[in-house]
Amino acid sequence: MYFLLFYKYVEDMAEARTPYRDGHLAHIQGYVDRQELQLAGVYADPFDGAALLFKVDSKLQVEDFAKNDPYVLNNLVTEWAVREWNIAFGSKINFLL
């Protein structure tokens, strides 16, 4: 199953993330290594959030990711939401970051 995780960031995210960025990237890497996180990226202009695409068995796995993300734990993410995503067109994603 595919799930999208949406983040909304604090206004000064570009500066605020600096002390937590390495931890955030390490957290992501574990999910990439297990091929659970397929794509991730931040919104551009404005830099106010991010979207992450997971391929996992349960929404709970994505919620666990968010709850343990250093950005969430340190209040850099003001809101987050998980949505199941059904691919209607195109091929299934077969690549990693």
PDB file of C-alpha atoms in Angstrom:
ATOM      1  CA  MET A   1       0.000   0.000   0.000  1.00  0.00           C
ATOM      2  CA  TYR A   2       1.118   3.560  -0.664  1.00  0.00           C
ATOM      3  CA  PHE A   3       0.785   6.408   1.811  1.00  0.00           C
ATOM      4  CA  LEU A   4       1.622  10.095   1.631  1.00  0.00           C
ATOM      5  CA  LEU A   5       2.872  11.954   4.676  1.00  0.00           C
ATOM      6  CA  PHE A   6       2.345  15.706   4.554  1.00  0.00           C
ATOM      7  CA  TYR A   7       4.252  18.121   6.788  1.00  0.00           C
ATOM      8  CA  LYS A   8       3.664  21.809   7.457  1.00  0.00           C
ATOM      9  CA  TYR A   9       6.767  23.624   8.696  1.00  0.00           C
ATOM     10  CA  VAL A  10       7.431  26.529  11.011  1.00  0.00           C
ATOM     11  CA  GLU A  11       8.039  29.853   9.233  1.00  0.00           C
ATOM     12  CA  ASP A  12      11.812  29.911   9.794  1.00  0.00           C
ATOM     13  CA  MET A  13      12.371  26.258   8.894  1.00  0.00           C
ATOM     14  CA  ALA A  14      15.467  26.895   6.755  1.00  0.00           C
ATOM     15  CA  GLU A  15      17.325  28.174   9.823  1.00  0.00           C
ATOM     16  CA  ALA A  16      15.493  26.249  12.559  1.00  0.00           C
ATOM     17  CA  ARG A  17      16.240  22.810  11.095  1.00  0.00           C
ATOM     18  CA  THR A  18      20.029  23.141  11.255  1.00  0.00           C
ATOM     19  CA  PRO A  19      20.611  21.422  14.643  1.00  0.00           C
ATOM     20  CA  TYR A  20      18.165  18.601  13.791  1.00  0.00           C
ATOM     21  CA  ARG A  21      18.912  17.997  10.114  1.00  0.00           C
ATOM     22  CA  ASP A  22      21.473  15.202  10.572  1.00  0.00           C
ATOM     23  CA  GLY A  23      19.116  13.337  12.902  1.00  0.00           C
ATOM     24  CA  HIS A  24      16.220  13.824  10.494  1.00  0.00           C
ATOM     25  CA  LEU A  25      18.274  12.484   7.573  1.00  0.00           C
ATOM     26  CA  ALA A  26      19.456   9.496   9.628  1.00  0.00           C
ATOM     27  CA  HIS A  27      15.843   8.774  10.552  1.00  0.00           C
ATOM     28  CA  ILE A  28      14.889   8.867   6.880  1.00  0.00           C
ATOM     29  CA  GLN A  29      17.800   6.615   5.879  1.00  0.00           C
ATOM     30  CA  GLY A  30      16.494   3.685   7.910  1.00  0.00           C
ATOM     31  CA  TYR A  31      13.208   3.771   6.012  1.00  0.00           C
ATOM     32  CA  VAL A  32      15.023   4.119   2.683  1.00  0.00           C
ATOM     33  CA  ASP A  33      17.271   1.157   3.538  1.00  0.00           C
ATOM     34  CA  ARG A  34      14.172  -0.976   4.194  1.00  0.00           C
ATOM     35  CA  GLN A  35      12.633   0.294   0.936  1.00  0.00           C
ATOM     36  CA  GLU A  36       9.661   1.729   2.836  1.00  0.00           C
ATOM     37  CA  LEU A  37      10.280   5.373   1.929  1.00  0.00           C
ATOM     38  CA  GLN A  38      10.115   5.790  -1.836  1.00  0.00           C
ATOM     39  CA  LEU A  39      10.300   9.576  -2.337  1.00  0.00           C
ATOM     40  CA  ALA A  40      10.627  12.621  -0.118  1.00  0.00           C
ATOM     41  CA  GLY A  41      10.965  16.302  -0.782  1.00  0.00           C
ATOM     42  CA  VAL A  42      10.222  19.792   0.437  1.00  0.00           C
ATOM     43  CA  TYR A  43       7.862  22.285  -1.150  1.00  0.00           C
ATOM     44  CA  ALA A  44       9.511  25.071  -3.082  1.00  0.00           C
ATOM     45  CA  ASP A  45       8.553  28.730  -3.038  1.00  0.00           C
ATOM     46  CA  PRO A  46       7.384  28.883  -0.346  1.00  0.00           C
ATOM     47  CA  PHE A  47       9.493  26.449   1.676  1.00  0.00           C
ATOM     48  CA  ASP A  48       6.667  25.662   4.083  1.00  0.00           C
ATOM     49  CA  GLY A  49       6.276  21.898   4.117  1.00  0.00           C
ATOM     50  CA  ALA A  50       7.139  18.531   2.661  1.00  0.00           C
ATOM     51  CA  ALA A  51       5.611  15.376   1.211  1.00  0.00           C
ATOM     52  CA  LEU A  52       6.934  11.855   1.678  1.00  0.00           C
ATOM     53  CA  LEU A  53       5.781   8.755  -0.180  1.00  0.00           C
ATOM     54  CA  PHE A  54       5.848   5.425   1.659  1.00  0.00           C
ATOM     55  CA  LYS A  55       5.220   1.887   0.459  1.00  0.00           C
ATOM     56  CA  VAL A  56       4.325  -0.052   3.607  1.00  0.00           C
ATOM     57  CA  ASP A  57       1.709  -2.459   4.926  1.00  0.00           C
ATOM     58  CA  SER A  58       0.041  -0.095   7.372  1.00  0.00           C
ATOM     59  CA  LYS A  59      -0.702   3.567   8.011  1.00  0.00           C
ATOM     60  CA  LEU A  60       0.652   2.968  11.515  1.00  0.00           C
ATOM     61  CA  GLN A  61       4.166   2.592  10.096  1.00  0.00           C
ATOM     62  CA  VAL A  62       3.996   6.069   8.567  1.00  0.00           C
ATOM     63  CA  GLU A  63       2.543   7.523  11.759  1.00  0.00           C
ATOM     64  CA  ASP A  64       5.424   5.932  13.672  1.00  0.00           C
ATOM     65  CA  PHE A  65       7.873   7.585  11.273  1.00  0.00           C
ATOM     66  CA  ALA A  66       6.332  10.994  11.913  1.00  0.00           C
ATOM     67  CA  LYS A  67       6.088  10.592  15.676  1.00  0.00           C
ATOM     68  CA  ASN A  68       9.801   9.758  15.858  1.00  0.00           C
ATOM     69  CA  ASP A  69      11.110  12.286  13.337  1.00  0.00           C
ATOM     70  CA  PRO A  70      13.445  14.840  14.990  1.00  0.00           C
ATOM     71  CA  TYR A  71      11.670  17.619  13.105  1.00  0.00           C
ATOM     72  CA  VAL A  72       8.347  16.626  14.707  1.00  0.00           C
ATOM     73  CA  LEU A  73       9.880  15.938  18.122  1.00  0.00           C
ATOM     74  CA  ASN A  74      11.452  19.414  18.149  1.00  0.00           C
ATOM     75  CA  ASN A  75       8.310  21.259  17.006  1.00  0.00           C
ATOM     76  CA  LEU A  76       9.573  22.217  13.544  1.00  0.00           C
ATOM     77  CA  VAL A  77       6.531  20.519  12.017  1.00  0.00           C
ATOM     78  CA  THR A  78       3.372  22.377  12.979  1.00  0.00           C
ATOM     79  CA  GLU A  79       1.001  19.813  11.445  1.00  0.00           C
ATOM     80  CA  TRP A  80       1.284  16.443   9.795  1.00  0.00           C
ATOM     81  CA  ALA A  81      -1.186  14.080   8.147  1.00  0.00           C
ATOM     82  CA  VAL A  82      -1.073  10.643   6.560  1.00  0.00           C
ATOM     83  CA  ARG A  83      -3.254   9.717   3.597  1.00  0.00           C
ATOM     84  CA  GLU A  84      -3.539   6.408   1.787  1.00  0.00           C
ATOM     85  CA  TRP A  85      -2.787   6.928  -1.896  1.00  0.00           C
ATOM     86  CA  ASN A  86      -4.079   4.781  -4.753  1.00  0.00           C
ATOM     87  CA  ILE A  87      -2.074   5.081  -7.953  1.00  0.00           C
ATOM     88  CA  ALA A  88      -4.524   5.483 -10.829  1.00  0.00           C
ATOM     89  CA  PHE A  89      -2.167   6.103 -13.763  1.00  0.00           C
ATOM     90  CA  GLY A  90       1.461   5.405 -14.478  1.00  0.00           C
ATOM     91  CA  SER A  91       3.713   2.655 -13.316  1.00  0.00           C
ATOM     92  CA  LYS A  92       4.384   1.672  -9.750  1.00  0.00           C
ATOM     93  CA  ILE A  93       7.445   3.307  -8.287  1.00  0.00           C
ATOM     94  CA  ASN A  94      10.459   1.016  -8.387  1.00  0.00           C
ATOM     95  CA  PHE A  95      13.252   3.319  -7.314  1.00  0.00           C
ATOM     96  CA  LEU A  96      14.587   4.841  -4.143  1.00  0.00           C
ATOM     97  CA  LEU A  97      16.116   8.188  -3.252  1.00  0.00           C
TER      98      LEU A  97
END
